[in-house]
Short mmCIF file of C-alpha atoms in Angstrom, two decimals:
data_model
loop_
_atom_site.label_atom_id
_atom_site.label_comp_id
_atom_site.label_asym_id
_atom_site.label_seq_id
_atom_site.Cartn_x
_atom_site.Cartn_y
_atom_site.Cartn_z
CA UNK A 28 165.47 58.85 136.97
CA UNK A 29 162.04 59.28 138.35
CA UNK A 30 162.30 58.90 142.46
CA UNK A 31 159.77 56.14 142.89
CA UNK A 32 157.87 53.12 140.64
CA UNK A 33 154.31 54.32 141.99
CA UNK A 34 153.07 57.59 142.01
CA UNK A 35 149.37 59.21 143.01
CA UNK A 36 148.88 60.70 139.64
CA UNK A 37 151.26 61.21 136.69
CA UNK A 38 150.75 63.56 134.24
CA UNK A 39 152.05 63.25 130.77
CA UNK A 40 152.88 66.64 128.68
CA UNK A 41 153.69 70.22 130.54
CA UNK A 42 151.77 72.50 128.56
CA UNK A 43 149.03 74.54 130.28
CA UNK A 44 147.02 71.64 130.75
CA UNK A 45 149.45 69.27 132.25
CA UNK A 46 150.83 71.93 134.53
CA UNK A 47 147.41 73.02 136.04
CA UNK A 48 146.67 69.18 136.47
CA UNK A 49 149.70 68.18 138.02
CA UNK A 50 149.18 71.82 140.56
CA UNK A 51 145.22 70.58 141.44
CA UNK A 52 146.19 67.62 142.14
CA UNK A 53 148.85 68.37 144.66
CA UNK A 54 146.49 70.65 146.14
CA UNK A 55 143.63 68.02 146.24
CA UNK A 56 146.21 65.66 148.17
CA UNK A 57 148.19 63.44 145.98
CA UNK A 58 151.72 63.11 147.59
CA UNK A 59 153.14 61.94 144.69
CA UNK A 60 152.65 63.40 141.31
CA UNK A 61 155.15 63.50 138.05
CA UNK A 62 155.03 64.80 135.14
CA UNK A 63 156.58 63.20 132.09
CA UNK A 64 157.88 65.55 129.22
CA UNK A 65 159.26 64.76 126.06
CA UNK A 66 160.93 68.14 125.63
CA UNK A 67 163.97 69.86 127.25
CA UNK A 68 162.15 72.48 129.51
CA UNK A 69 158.47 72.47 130.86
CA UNK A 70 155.92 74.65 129.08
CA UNK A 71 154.42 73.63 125.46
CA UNK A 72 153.67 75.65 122.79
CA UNK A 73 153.50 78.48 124.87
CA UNK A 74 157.14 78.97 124.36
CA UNK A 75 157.09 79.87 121.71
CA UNK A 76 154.36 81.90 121.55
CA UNK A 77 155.58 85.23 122.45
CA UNK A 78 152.44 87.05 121.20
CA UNK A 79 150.12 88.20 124.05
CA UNK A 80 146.59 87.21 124.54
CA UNK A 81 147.01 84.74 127.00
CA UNK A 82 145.87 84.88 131.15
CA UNK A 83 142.87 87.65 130.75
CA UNK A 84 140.46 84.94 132.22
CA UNK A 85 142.88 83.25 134.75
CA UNK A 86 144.61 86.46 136.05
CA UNK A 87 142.72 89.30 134.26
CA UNK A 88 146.18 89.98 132.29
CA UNK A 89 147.37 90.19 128.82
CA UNK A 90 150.46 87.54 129.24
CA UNK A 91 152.98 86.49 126.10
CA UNK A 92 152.80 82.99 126.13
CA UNK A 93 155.72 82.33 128.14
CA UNK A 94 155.04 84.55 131.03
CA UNK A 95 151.99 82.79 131.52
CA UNK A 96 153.70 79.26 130.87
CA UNK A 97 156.05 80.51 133.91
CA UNK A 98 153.58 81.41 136.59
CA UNK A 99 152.59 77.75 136.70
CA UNK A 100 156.02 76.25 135.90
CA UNK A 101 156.74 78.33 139.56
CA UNK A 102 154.00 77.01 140.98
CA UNK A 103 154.78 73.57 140.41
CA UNK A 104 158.22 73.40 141.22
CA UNK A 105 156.78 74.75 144.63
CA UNK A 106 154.46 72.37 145.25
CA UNK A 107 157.07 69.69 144.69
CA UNK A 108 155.77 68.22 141.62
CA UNK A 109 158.50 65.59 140.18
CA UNK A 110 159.21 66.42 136.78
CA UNK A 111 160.90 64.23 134.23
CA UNK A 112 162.20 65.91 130.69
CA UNK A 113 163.38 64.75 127.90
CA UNK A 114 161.60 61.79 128.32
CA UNK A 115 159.04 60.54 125.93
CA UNK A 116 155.68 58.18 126.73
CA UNK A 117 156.50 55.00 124.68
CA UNK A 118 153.55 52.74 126.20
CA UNK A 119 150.16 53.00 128.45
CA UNK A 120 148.13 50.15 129.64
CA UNK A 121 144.74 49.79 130.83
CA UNK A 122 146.29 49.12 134.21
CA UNK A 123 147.86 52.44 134.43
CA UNK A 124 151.60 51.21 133.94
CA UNK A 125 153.75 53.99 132.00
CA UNK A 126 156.68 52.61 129.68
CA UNK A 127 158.70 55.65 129.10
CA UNK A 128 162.23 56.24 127.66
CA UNK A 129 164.88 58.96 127.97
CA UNK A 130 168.47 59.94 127.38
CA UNK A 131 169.37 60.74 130.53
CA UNK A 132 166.53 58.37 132.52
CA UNK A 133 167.23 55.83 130.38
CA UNK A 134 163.78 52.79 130.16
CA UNK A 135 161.69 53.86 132.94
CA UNK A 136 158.50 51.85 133.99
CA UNK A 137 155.73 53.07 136.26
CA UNK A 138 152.69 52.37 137.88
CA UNK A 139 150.05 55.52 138.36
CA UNK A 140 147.10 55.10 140.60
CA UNK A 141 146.10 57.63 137.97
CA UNK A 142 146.75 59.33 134.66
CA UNK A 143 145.90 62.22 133.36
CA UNK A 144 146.89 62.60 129.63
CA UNK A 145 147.39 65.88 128.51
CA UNK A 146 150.14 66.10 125.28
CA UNK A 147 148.38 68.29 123.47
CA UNK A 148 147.53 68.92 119.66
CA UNK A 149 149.46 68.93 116.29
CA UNK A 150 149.47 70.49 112.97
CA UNK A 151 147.95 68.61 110.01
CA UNK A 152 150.81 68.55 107.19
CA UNK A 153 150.33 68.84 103.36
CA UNK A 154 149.98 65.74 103.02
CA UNK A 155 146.96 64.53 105.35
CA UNK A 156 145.30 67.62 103.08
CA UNK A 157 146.54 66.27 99.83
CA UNK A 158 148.11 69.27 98.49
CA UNK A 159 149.20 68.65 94.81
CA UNK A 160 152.00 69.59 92.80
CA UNK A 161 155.68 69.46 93.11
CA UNK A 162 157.52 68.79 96.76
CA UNK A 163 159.95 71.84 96.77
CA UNK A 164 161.57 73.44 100.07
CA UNK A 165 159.70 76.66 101.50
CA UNK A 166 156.13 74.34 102.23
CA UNK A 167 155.99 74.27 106.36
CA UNK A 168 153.32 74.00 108.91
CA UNK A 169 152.62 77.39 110.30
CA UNK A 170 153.36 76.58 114.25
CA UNK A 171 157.00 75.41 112.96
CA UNK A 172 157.80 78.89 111.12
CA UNK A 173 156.59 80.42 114.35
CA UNK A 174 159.05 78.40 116.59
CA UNK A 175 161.52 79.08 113.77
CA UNK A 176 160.89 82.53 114.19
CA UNK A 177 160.11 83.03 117.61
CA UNK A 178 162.48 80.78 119.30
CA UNK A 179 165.57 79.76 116.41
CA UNK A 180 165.82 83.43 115.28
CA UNK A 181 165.36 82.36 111.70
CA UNK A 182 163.22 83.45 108.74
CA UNK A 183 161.99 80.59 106.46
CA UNK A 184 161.44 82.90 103.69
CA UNK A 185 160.54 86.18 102.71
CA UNK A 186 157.32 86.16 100.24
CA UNK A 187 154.41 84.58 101.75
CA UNK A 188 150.85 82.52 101.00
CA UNK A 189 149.30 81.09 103.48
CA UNK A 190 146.73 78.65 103.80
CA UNK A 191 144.17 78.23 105.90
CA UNK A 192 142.28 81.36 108.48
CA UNK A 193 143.42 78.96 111.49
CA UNK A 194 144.54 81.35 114.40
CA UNK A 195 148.39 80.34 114.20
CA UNK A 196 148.41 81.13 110.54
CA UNK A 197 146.84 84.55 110.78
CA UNK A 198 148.86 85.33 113.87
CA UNK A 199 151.62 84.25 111.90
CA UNK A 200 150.65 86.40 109.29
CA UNK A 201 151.28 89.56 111.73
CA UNK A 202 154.70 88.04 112.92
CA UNK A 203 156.28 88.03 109.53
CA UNK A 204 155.16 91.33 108.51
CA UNK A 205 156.68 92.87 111.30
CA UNK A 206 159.96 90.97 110.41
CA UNK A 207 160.05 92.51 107.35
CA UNK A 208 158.64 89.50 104.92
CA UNK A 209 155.66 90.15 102.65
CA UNK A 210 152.62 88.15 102.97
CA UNK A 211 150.90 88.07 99.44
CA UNK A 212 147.54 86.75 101.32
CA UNK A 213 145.54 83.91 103.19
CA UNK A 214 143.67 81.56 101.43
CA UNK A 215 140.89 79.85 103.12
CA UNK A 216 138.72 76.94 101.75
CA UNK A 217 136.44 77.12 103.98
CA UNK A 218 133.09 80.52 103.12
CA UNK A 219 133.93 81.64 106.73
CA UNK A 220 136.38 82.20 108.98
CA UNK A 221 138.13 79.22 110.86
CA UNK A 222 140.06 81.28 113.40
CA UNK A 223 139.08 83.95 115.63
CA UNK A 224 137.74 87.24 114.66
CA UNK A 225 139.56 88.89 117.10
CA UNK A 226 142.91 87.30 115.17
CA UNK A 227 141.62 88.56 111.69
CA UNK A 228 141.38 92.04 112.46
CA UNK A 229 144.52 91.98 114.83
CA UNK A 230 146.38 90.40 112.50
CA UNK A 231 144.96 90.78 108.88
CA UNK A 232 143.08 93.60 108.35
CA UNK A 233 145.57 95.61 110.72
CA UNK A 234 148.67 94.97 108.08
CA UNK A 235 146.69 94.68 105.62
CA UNK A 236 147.32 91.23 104.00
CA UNK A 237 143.99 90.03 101.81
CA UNK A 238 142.13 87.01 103.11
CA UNK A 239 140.16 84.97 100.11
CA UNK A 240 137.71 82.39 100.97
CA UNK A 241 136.34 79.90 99.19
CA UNK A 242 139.77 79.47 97.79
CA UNK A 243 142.55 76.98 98.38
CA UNK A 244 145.99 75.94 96.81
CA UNK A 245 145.68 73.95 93.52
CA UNK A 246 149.12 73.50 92.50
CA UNK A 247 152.48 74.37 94.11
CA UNK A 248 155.52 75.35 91.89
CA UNK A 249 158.63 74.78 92.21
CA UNK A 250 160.77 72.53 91.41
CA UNK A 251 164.49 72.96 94.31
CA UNK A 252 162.66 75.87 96.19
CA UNK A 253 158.97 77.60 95.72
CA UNK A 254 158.38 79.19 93.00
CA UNK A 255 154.43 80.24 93.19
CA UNK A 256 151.19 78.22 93.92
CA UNK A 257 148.14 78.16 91.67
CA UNK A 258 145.39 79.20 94.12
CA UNK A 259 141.54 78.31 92.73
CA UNK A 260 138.18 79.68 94.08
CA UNK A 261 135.91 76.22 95.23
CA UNK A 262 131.93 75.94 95.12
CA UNK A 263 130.10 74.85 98.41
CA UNK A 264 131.49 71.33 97.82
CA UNK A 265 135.22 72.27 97.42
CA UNK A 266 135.33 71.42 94.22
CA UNK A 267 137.43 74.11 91.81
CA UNK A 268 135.35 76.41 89.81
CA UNK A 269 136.60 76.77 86.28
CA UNK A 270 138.09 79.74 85.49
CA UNK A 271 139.49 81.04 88.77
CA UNK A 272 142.62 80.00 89.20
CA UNK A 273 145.17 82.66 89.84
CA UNK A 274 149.61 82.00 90.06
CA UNK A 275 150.60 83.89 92.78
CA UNK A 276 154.40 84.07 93.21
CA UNK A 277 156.01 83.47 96.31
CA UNK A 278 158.87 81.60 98.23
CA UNK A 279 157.04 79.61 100.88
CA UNK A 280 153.69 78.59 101.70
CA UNK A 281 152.46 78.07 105.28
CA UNK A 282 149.89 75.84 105.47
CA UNK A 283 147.15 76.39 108.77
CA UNK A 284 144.99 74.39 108.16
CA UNK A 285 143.56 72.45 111.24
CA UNK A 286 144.87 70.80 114.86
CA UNK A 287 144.73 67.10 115.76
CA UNK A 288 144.82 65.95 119.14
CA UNK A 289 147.55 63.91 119.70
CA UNK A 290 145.95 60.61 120.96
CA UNK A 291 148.18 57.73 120.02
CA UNK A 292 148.98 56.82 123.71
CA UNK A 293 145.23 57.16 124.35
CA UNK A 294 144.25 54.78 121.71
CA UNK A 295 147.07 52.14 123.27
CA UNK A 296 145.32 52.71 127.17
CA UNK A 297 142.21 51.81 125.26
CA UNK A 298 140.53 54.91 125.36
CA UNK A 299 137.99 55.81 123.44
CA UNK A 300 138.04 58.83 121.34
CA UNK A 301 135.17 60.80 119.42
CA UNK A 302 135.42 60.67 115.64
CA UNK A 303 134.77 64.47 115.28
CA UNK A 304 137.21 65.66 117.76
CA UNK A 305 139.77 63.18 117.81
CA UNK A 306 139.98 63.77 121.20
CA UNK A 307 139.31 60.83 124.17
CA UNK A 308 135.39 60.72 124.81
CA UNK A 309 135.19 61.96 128.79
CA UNK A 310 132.66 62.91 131.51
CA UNK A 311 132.27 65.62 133.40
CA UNK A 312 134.75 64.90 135.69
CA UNK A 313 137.40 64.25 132.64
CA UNK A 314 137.45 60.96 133.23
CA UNK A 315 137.83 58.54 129.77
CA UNK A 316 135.95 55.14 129.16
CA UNK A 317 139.03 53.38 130.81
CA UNK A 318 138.79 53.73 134.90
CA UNK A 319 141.28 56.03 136.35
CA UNK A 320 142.89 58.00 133.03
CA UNK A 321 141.33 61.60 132.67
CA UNK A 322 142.58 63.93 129.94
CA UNK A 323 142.73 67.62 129.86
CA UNK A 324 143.55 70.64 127.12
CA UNK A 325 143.82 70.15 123.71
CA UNK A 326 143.93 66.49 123.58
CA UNK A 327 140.14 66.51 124.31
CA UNK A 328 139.29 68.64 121.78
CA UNK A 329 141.34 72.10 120.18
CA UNK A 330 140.62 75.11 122.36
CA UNK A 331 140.12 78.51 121.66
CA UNK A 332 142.06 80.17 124.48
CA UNK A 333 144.69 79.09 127.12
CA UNK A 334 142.72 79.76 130.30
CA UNK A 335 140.38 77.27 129.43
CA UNK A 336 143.19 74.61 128.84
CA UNK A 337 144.44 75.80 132.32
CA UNK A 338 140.97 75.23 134.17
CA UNK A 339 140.35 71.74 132.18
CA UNK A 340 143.79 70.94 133.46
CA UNK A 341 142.61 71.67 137.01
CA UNK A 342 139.49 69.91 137.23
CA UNK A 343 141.48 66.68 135.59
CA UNK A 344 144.18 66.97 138.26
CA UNK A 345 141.60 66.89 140.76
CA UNK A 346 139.41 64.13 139.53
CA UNK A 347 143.00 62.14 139.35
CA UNK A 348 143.71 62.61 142.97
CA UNK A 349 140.58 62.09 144.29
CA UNK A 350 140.33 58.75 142.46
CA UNK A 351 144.28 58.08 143.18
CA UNK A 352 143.22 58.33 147.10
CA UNK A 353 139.80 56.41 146.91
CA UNK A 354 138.09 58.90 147.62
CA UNK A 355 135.16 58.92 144.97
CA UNK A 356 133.02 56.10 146.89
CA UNK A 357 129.76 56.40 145.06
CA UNK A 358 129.02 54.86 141.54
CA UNK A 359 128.55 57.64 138.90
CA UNK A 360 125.35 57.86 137.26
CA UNK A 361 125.83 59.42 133.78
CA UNK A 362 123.73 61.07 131.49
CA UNK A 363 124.60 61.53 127.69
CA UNK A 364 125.19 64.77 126.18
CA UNK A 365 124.60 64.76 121.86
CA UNK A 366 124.65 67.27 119.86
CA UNK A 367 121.64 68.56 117.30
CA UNK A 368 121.91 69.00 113.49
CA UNK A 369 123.39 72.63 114.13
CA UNK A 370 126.39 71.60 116.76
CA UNK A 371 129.14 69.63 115.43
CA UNK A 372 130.53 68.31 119.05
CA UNK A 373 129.75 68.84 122.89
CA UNK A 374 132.32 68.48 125.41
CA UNK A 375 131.97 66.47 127.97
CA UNK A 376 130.31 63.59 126.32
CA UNK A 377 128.41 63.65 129.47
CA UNK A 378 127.35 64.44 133.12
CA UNK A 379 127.18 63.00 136.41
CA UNK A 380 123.35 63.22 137.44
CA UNK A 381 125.06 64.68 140.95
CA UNK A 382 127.60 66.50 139.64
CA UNK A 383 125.09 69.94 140.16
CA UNK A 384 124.77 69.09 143.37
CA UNK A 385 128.34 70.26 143.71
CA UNK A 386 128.93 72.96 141.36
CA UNK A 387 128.85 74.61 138.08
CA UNK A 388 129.42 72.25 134.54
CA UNK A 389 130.88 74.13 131.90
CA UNK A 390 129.69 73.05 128.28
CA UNK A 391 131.39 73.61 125.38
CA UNK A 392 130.98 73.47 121.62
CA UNK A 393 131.29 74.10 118.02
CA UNK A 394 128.66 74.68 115.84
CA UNK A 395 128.46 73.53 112.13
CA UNK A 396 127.99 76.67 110.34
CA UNK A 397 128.07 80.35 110.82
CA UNK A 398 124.88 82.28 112.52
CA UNK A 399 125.13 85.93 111.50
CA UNK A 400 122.44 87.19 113.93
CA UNK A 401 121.07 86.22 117.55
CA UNK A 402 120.67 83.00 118.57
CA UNK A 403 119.85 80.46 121.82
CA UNK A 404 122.19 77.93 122.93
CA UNK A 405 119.91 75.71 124.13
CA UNK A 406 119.89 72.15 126.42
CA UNK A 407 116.75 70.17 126.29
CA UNK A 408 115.88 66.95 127.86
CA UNK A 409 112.66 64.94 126.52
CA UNK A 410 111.72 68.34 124.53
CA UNK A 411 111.75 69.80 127.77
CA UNK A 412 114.25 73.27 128.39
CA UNK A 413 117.16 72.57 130.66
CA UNK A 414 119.25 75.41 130.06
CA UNK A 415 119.63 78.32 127.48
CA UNK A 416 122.13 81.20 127.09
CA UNK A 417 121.70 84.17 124.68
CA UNK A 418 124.64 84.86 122.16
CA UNK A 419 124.98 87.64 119.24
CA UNK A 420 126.22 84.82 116.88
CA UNK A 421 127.38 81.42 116.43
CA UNK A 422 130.58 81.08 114.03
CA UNK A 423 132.34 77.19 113.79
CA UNK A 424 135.80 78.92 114.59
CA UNK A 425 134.68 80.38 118.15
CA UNK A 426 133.97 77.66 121.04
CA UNK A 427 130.69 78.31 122.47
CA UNK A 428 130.12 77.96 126.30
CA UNK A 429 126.78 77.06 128.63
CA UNK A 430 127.04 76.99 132.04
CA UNK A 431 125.24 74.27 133.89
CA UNK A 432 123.52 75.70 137.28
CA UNK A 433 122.03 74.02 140.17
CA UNK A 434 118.89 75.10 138.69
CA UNK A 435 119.12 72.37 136.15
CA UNK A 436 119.59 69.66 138.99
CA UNK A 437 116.31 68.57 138.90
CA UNK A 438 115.69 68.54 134.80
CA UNK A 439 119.13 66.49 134.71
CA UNK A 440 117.74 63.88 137.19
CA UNK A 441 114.86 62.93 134.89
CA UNK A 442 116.56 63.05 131.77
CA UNK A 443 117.24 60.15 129.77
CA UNK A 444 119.90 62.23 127.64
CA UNK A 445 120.84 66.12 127.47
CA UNK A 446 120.40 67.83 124.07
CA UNK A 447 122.41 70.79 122.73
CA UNK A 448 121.38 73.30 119.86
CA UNK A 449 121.16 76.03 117.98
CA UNK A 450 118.27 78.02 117.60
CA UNK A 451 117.66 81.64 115.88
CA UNK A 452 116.13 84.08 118.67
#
């Protein structure tokens, strides 16, 4: 049972996210902080993700996911954090109360001066893609044949397709090639890449397994177990093109094929979320439409690496406590931040006219196609330049970053909104 009915700031989820929150806001003086977690041990996905890859930003080290889940499980255990597993969210108000349920806590209820929400992302399924054909065994989500692999010690099969370039499917990709399976190829829908480059040549074009775009799945056989799928080359509106389909044997297909932010608690607080993302709709300060619940990580919008979860989980955690000890006095001004025809989303939603005042705001963002050749990332207010930043290329699978200066302060306090593009240099 949690120690108290009120705490400063509860967190709920302890992946990278909800960890670094729960730290900052100890740090930032919240006496009392929890974190709820619906699983047995603190930690997220990066349990089971025993690649490395993950700290070079935070601690200028190539960690395996749990050694870098550990550092901050230390950390706040420390600090004193409460932490309550096994437990799962059943219920957020507006008001900040917490219904939660557990087997060994039993119904708890909870008030929060403030929330910070940060459970993370899951895997679409094959049927939220609409995959046709027969429903045999061997058809899994690629992030549960990694925790099969990585964490049960067992192989869901031994002759491979896999669909979708997403980054857990081509790492995945690597991982059962090095456990002896055979992975017949990747088959992506999409004319580009959806994952990161650095995770196709890693973990494709190092072992060698064929990647096809504009392709996709148009049948799976099978009628007890996987037989083959019928994979089919698509024109630019995903439609198949006559005459290309191909039956490629195999066992089991793994399907990557996208991350959803996992928002059902946020839609009961009455949060707002973005219809692109998924994800709540926040500020610079992570705070959501609803006064006093931030959110942090992946449930804002699907990141590209862990550090960045880690430092959105920090600045969340210490927007919670300061509003948890009344210390934000003033009334935030905010500006909107929209993308242009060549972004598809910009996170945060927007700014705090004063926010510069203090520090740095990190932009982030997607853009809707792939730019082979040097570009501007641009912010412009009233067709007037804000900020730029130089890049080699824009590609939809690799987050894009601006950094906000204090030499934007005074462009920011005139604008009416804050526009992000694309443009060719």
């Amino acid at each position: 049972m949690p120690a108290k009915s009120k705490y400063d700031v509860v967190v709920i989820g302890s992946g990278p996210g909800g960890l670094a929150a729960a730290i900052e806001a100890k740090k930032n003086g919240a006496e009392d902080v929890l974190i709820i977690e619906r699983d047995l041990e603190m930690g997220g996905i990066l349990l089971q993700c025993i690649h490395n890859g993950f700290g070079v930003e935070v601690f200028q080290k190539d960690l395996p996911g749990p050694a870098y889940a550990q550092h901050f499980i230390n950390e706040t255990l420390s600090l004193g954090v409460e932490v309550l597993l096994d437990t799962m969210v059943l219920d957020i108000t507006p008001q900040r109360r917490i219904l939660a349920a557990g087997k060994s806590s039993g119904v708890v209820d909870i008030q929060a001066r403030a929330i910070v929400l940060a459970m993370g992302c899951r895997e679409r399924t094959r049927a939220q893609i609409r995959l046709p054909g027969m429903r045999p065994a061997g058809v899994f989500t690629a992030g549960t044949a990694q925790r099969w692999v990585n964490v049960e010690g067992y192989m869901p099969g031994k002759n491979f397709v896999i669909l979708g370039s997403g980054d857990i499917g081509m790492i995945m990709a690597r991982r059962l090639t090095l456990e002896g399976a055979h992975v017949e190829r990747v088959l992506e829908v999409m004319p580009y890449l959806t994952g990161l480059t650095r995770n196709f040549v890693q973990c494709l074009l190092d072992y060698d397994v064929p990647l096809q775009l504009s392709h996709t799945v148009n049948r799976i056989i099978g009628s007890k177990r996987v037989k083959a799928i019928e994979s089919v080359q698509v024109d630019e509106r995903w439609n198949p093109i006559p005459g290309t389909s191909e039956i490629i044997p195999c066992d089991t297909l793994l399907l990557s094929v996208g991350l959803i932010p996992e928002n059902e608690l946020s839609r009961k607080a009455g949060v707002q979320l973005d219809s692109l993302t998924g994800g709540p709709i926040v500020d610079d300060h992570l705070e959501t439409n609803v006064p006093g619940i931030f959110a942090a990580g992946n449930v804002v919008h699907v990141y590209d690496l862990v550090d960045w979860v880690t430092e959105a989980g920090y600045a969340a955690g210490k927007s919670a406590a300061l509003f948890a000890l009344h210390e934000r006095e003033k009334e935030i001004r905010h500006v909107p931040l929209r993308a242009d025809e060549t972004v598809r989303y910009v996170v945060p939603h927007s700014l705090d006219k004063d926010s510069l005042a203090e520090g740095n705001v990190r932009l982030q963002m997607r853009v809707k196609s792939p730019v082979e050749s040097p570009v501007w990332i641009e912010v412009r207010s009233n067709g007037n330049l804000v900020a730029r930043k130089a890049e080699p290329y824009a590609r939809p699978g690799e987050i894009i970053t601006l950094t906000l200066t204090s030499r934007a302060y005074d462009e920011v306090q005139k604008a009416t909104d804050l526009v992000v593009g694309v443009v060719k240099r």
